[in-house]
CSV table of C-alpha atoms and ligand atoms in Angstrom, one decimal:
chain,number,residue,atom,x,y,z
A,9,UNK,CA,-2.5,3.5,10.7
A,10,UNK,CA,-4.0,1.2,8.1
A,11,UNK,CA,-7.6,0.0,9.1
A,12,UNK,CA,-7.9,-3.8,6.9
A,13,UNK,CA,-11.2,-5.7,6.5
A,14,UNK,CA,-12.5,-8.7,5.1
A,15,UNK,CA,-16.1,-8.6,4.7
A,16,UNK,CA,-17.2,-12.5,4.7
A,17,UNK,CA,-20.8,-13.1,4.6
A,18,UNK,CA,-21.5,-13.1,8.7
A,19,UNK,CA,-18.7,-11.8,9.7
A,20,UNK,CA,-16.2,-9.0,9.1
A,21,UNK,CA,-13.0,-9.8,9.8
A,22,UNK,CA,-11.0,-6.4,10.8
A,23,UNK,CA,-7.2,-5.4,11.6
A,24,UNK,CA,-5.0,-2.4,12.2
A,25,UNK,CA,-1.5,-2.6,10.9
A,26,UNK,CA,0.7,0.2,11.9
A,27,UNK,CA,1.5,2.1,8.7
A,28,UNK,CA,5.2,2.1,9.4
A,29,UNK,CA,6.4,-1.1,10.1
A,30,UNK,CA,2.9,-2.7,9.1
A,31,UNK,CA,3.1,-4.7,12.8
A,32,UNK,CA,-0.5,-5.7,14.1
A,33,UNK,CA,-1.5,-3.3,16.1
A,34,UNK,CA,-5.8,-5.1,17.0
A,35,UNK,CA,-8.1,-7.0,15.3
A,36,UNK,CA,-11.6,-8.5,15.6
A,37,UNK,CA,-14.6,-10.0,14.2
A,38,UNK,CA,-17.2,-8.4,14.0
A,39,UNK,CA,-21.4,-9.4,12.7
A,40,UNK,CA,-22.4,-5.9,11.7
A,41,UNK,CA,-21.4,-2.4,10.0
A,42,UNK,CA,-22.6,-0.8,13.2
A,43,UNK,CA,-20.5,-3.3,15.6
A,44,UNK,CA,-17.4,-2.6,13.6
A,45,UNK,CA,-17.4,1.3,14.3
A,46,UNK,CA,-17.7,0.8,17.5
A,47,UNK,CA,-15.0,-0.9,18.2
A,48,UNK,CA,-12.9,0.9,16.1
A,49,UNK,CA,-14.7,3.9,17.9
A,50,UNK,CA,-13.1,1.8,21.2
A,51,UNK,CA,-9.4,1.7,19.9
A,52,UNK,CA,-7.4,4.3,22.5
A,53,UNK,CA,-4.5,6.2,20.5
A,54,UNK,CA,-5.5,5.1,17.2
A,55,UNK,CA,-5.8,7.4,14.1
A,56,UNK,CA,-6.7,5.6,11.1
A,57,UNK,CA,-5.2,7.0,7.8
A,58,UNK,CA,-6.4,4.5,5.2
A,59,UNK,CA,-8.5,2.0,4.8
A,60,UNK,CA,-8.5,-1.2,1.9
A,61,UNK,CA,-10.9,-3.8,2.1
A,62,UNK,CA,-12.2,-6.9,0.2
A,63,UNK,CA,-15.9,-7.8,0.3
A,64,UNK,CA,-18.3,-10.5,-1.1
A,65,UNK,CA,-21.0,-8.7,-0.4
A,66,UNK,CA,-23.5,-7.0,-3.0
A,67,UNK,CA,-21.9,-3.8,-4.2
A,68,UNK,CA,-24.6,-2.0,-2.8
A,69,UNK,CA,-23.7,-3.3,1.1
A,70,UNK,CA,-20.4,-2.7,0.9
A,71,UNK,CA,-21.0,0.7,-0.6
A,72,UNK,CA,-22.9,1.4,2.6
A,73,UNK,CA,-19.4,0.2,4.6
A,74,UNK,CA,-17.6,2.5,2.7
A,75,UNK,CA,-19.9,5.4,2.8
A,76,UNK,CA,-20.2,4.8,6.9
A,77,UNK,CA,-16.0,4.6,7.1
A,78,UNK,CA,-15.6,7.8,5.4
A,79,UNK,CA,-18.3,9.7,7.2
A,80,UNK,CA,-17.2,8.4,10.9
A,81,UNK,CA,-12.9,8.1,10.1
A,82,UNK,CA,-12.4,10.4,7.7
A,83,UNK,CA,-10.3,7.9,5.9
A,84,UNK,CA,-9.9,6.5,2.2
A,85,UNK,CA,-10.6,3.5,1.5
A,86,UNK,CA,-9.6,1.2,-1.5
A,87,UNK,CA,-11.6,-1.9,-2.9
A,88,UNK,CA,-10.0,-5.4,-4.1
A,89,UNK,CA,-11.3,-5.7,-7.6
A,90,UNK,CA,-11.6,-8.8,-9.8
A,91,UNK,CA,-8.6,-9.2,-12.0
A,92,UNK,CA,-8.2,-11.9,-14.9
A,93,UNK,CA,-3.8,-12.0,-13.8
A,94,UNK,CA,-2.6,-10.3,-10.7
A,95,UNK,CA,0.9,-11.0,-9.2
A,96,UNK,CA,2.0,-14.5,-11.4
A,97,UNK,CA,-1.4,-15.3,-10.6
A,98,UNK,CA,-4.2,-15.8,-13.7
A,99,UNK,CA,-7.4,-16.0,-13.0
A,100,UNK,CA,-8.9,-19.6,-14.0
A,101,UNK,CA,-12.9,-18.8,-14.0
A,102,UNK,CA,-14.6,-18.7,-17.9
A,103,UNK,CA,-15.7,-14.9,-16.6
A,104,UNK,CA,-13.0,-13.9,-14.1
A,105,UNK,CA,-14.9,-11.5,-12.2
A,106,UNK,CA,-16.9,-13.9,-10.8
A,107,UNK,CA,-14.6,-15.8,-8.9
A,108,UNK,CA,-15.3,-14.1,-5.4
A,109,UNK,CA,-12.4,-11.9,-4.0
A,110,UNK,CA,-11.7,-13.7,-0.9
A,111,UNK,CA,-11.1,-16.8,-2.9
A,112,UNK,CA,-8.8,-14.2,-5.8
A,113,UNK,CA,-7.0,-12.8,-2.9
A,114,UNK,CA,-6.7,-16.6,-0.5
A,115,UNK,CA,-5.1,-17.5,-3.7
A,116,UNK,CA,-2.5,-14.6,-4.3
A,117,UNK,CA,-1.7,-15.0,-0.7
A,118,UNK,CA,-1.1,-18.6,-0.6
A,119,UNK,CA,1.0,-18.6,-4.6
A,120,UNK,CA,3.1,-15.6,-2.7
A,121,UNK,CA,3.7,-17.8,0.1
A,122,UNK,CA,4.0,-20.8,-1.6
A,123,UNK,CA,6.3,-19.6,-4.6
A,124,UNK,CA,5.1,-23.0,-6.2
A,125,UNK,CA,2.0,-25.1,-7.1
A,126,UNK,CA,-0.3,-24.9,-4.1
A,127,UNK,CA,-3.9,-25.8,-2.6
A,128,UNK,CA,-5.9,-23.3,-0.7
A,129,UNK,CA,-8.5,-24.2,1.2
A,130,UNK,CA,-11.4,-21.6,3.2
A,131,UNK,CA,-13.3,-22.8,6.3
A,132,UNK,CA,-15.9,-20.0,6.8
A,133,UNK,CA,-19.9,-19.6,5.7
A,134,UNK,CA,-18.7,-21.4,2.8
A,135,UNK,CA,-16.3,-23.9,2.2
A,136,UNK,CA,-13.8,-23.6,-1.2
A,137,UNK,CA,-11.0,-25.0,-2.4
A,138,UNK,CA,-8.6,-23.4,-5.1
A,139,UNK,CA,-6.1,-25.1,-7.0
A,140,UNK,CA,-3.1,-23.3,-8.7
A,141,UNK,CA,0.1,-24.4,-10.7
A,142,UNK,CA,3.5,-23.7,-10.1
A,143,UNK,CA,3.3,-21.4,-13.3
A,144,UNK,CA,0.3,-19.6,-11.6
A,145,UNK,CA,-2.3,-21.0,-13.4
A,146,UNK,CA,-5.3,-21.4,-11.6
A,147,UNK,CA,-7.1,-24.8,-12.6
A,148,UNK,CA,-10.4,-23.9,-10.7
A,149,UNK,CA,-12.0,-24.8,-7.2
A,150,UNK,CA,-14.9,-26.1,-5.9
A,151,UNK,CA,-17.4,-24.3,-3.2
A,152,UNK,CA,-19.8,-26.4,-0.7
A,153,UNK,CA,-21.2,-25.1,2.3
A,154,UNK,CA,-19.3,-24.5,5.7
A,155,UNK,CA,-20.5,-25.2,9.2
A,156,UNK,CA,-22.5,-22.6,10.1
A,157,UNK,CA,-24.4,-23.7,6.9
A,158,UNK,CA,-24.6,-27.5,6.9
A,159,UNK,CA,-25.9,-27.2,10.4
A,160,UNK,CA,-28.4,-24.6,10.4
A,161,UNK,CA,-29.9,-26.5,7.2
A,162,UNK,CA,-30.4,-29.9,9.5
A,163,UNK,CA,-31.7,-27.6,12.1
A,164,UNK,CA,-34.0,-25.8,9.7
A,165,UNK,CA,-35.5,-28.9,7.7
A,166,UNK,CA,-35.9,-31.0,10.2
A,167,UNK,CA,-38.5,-30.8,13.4
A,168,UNK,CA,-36.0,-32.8,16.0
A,169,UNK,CA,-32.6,-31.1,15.7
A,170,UNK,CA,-32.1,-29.0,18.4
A,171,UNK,CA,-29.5,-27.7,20.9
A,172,UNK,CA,-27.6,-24.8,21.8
A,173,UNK,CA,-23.8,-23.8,21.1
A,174,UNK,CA,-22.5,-24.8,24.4
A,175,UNK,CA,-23.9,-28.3,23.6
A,176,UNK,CA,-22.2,-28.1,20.0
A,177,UNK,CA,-19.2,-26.6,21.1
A,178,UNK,CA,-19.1,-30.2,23.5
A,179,UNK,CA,-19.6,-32.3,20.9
A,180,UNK,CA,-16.4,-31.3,18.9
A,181,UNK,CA,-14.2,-32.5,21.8
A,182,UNK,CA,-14.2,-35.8,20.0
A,183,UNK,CA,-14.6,-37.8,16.5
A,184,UNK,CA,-16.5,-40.8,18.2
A,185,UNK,CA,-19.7,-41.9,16.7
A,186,UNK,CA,-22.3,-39.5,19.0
A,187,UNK,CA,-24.2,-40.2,21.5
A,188,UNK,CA,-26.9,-37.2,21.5
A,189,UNK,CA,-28.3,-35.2,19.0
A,190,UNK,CA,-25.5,-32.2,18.8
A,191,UNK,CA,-22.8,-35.0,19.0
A,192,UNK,CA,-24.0,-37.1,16.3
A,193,UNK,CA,-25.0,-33.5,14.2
A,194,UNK,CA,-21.6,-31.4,14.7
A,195,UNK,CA,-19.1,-34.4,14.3
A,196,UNK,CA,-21.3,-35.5,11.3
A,197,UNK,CA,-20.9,-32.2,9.4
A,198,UNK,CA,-17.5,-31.8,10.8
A,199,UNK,CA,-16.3,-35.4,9.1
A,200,UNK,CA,-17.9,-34.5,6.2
A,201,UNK,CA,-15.8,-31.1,5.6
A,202,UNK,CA,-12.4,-33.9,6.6
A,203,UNK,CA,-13.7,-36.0,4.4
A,204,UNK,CA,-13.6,-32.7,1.4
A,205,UNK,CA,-10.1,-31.9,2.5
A,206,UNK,CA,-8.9,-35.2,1.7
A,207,UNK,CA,-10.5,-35.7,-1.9
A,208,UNK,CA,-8.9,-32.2,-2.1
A,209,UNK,CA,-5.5,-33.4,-1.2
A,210,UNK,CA,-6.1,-36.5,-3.5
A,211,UNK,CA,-6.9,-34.3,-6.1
A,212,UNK,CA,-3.6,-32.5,-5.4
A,213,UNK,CA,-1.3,-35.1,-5.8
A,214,UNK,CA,-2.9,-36.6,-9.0
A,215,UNK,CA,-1.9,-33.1,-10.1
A,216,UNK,CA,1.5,-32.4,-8.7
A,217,UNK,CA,2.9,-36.0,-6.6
A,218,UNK,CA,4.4,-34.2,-3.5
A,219,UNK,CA,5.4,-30.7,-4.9
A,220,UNK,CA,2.9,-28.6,-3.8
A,221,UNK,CA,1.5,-27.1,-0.7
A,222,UNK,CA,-1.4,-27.0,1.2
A,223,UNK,CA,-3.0,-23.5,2.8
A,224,UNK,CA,-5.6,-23.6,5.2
A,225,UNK,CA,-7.8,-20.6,6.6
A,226,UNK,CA,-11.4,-19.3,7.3
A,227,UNK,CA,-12.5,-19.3,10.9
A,228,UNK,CA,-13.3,-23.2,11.2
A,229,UNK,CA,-9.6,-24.1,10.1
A,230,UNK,CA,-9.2,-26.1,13.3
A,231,UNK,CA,-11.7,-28.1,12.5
A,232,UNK,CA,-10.0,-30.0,9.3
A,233,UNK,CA,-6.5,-29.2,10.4
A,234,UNK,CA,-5.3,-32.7,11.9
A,235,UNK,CA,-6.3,-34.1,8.8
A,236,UNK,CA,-3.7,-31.9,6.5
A,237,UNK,CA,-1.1,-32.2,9.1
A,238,UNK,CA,1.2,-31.0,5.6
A,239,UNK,CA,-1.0,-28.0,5.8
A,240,UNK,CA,-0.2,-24.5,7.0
A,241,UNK,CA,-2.7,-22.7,9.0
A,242,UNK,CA,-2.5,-19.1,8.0
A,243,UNK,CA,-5.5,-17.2,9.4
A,244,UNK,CA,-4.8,-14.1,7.8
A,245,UNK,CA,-4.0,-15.3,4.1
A,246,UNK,CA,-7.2,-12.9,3.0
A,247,UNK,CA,-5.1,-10.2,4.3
A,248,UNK,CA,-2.0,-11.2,2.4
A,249,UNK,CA,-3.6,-11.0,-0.8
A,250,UNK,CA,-5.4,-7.8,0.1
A,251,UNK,CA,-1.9,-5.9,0.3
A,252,UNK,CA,-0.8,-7.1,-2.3
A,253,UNK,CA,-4.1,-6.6,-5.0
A,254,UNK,CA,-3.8,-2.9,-3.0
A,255,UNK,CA,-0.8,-1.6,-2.1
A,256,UNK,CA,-1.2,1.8,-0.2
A,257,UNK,CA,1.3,4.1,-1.6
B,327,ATP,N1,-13.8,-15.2,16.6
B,327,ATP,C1,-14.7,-15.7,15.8
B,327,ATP,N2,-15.8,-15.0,15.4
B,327,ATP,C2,-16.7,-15.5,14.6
B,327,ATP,N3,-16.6,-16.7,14.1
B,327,ATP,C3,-15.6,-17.5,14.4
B,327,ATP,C4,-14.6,-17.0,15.2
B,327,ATP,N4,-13.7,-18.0,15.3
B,327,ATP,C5,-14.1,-19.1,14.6
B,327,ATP,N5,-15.3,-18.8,14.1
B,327,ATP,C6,-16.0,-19.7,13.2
B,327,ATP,O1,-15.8,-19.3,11.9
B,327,ATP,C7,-16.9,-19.5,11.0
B,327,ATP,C8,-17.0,-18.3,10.1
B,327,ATP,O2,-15.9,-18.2,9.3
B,327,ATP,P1,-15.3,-16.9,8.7
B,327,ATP,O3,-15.4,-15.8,9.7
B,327,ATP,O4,-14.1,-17.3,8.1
B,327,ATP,O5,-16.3,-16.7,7.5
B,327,ATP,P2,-17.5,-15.7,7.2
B,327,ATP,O6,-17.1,-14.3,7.2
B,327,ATP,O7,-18.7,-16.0,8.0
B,327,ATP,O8,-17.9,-16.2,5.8
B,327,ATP,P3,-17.2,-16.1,4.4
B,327,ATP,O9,-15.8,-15.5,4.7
B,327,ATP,O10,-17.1,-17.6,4.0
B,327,ATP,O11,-18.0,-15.3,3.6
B,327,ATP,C9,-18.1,-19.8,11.9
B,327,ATP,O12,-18.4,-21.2,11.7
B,327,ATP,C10,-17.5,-19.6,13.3
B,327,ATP,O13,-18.0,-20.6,14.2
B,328,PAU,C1,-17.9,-18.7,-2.2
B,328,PAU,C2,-17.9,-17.5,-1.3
B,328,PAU,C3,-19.3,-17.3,-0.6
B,328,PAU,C4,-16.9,-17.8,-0.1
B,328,PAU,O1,-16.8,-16.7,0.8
B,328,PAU,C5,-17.4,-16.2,-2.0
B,328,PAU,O2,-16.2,-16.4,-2.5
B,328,PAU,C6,-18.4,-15.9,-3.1
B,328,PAU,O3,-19.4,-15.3,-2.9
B,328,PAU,N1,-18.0,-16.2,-4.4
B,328,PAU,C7,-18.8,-15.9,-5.6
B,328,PAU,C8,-19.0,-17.2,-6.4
B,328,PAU,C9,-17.8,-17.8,-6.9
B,328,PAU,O4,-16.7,-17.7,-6.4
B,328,PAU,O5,-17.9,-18.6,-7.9
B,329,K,K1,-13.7,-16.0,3.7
């Protein structure tokens, strides 16, 4: 079986494909190096054969990953590396390796997907946006922080701005001016991050009218989505890239 990650800044995002038929065999999210063997550890009837993996975390962190994963699998594992054109894809950054992977491999996902201009767009720690031609040509993006970012910064700076997640998870039921501190703070940052989608989508069509498409992911992707109703959510577009920058032969 083939053992997938995506190694985000908090979280690690983890699947097993079947090495077959490549079907979905789990998956999980994980905080830690630690939590993610043991719930691989957890997985009944599973041997993992290989391993690739995409990370944006300093080489020496995800050289401990890798380390760990062959010590406690036995398995191989292969990196993502940066790559100035991959797959009809080129690489738009002045110094193409440091355009961060996830955003590289979003991006050869969504072109693959897309088979045309597109926009893809990443919800997690950080927010980015990456713009690509119908020739491949990526134009650029732009990066901003997510939610887990924008909110812990109010809470941080600030004396007054406190509540717990069951409060904030509340106060996304609705868009309505709010009431209470986490209403007024998690549908403030949450209207900001429509607001970006929509600039982005503006910025779209001044590029490309109505011929292009829109790729959402990252794990607040709900959070914009009824504002790109064009959009299509694909949570795993990460993972599409990663098979194709490595194929496991
Ligand atoms: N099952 C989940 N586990 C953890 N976070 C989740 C989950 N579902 C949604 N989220 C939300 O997703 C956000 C994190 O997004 P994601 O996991 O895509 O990024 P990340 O790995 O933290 O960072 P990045 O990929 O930007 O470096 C958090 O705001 C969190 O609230
Ligand atoms: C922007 C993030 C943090 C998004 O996960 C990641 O892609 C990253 O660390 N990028 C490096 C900087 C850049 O892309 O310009
Ligand atoms: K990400």
């Amino acid at each position: 079986m083939i053992l997938e990650l995506d190694c985000g800044n908090s979280f690690i995002k983890w699947r097993v494909l079947s090495a077959e038929l490549g079907a979905l065999v789990a998956e999980g999210v994980v905080d830690s190096d630690g939590a993610l063997v043991d719930s691989l550890r957890s997985l009944e009837k599973i041997s993992l054969g290989k391993c690739r993996l995409v990370s944006v975390r300093t080489e020496d962190e995800t050289n401990l990953l890798i380390g760990l994963l062959r010590r406690e699998f036995g398995i191989s594992v292969v990196c993502a590396s940066p790559a100035r054109e991959m797959s009809g894809v080129t690489n738009g950054y002045d110094d193409y390796e440091r355009l961060g992977l996830d955003r590289w491999l979003a991006m050869l996902g969504g072109f693959h997907l897309a088979k045309g201009a597109c926009l893809v767009l990443d919800f997690g720690t950080a927010v980015t946006a990456d713009f690509i031609s119908a020739d491949g040509e990526h134009l650029g993006g732009f990066i901003c922080p997510g939610m887990p970012l924008m909110r812990n910064q109010l809470r941080t700076h600030t004396r007054k701005i406190r509540y717990g997640d069951l409060a904030a998870e509340r106060a996304l039921t609705s868009q309505a001016p709010g009431r209470n501190t986490a209403e007024a703070v998690e549908r403030g940052c949450s209207l900001m991050l429509r607001g970006f989608v929509l600039t982005q989508l503006e910025m779209a069509r001044s590029y490309w009218g109505d011929d292009y498409r829109v790729f959402i992911t990252g794990g607040d992707a709900e959070l914009v989505s009824d504002v790109a109703p064009e959009a299509r959510i694909v949570s795993d577009l990460v993972f599409v890239g990663l098979a194709i920058a490595c194929p496991l032969s």
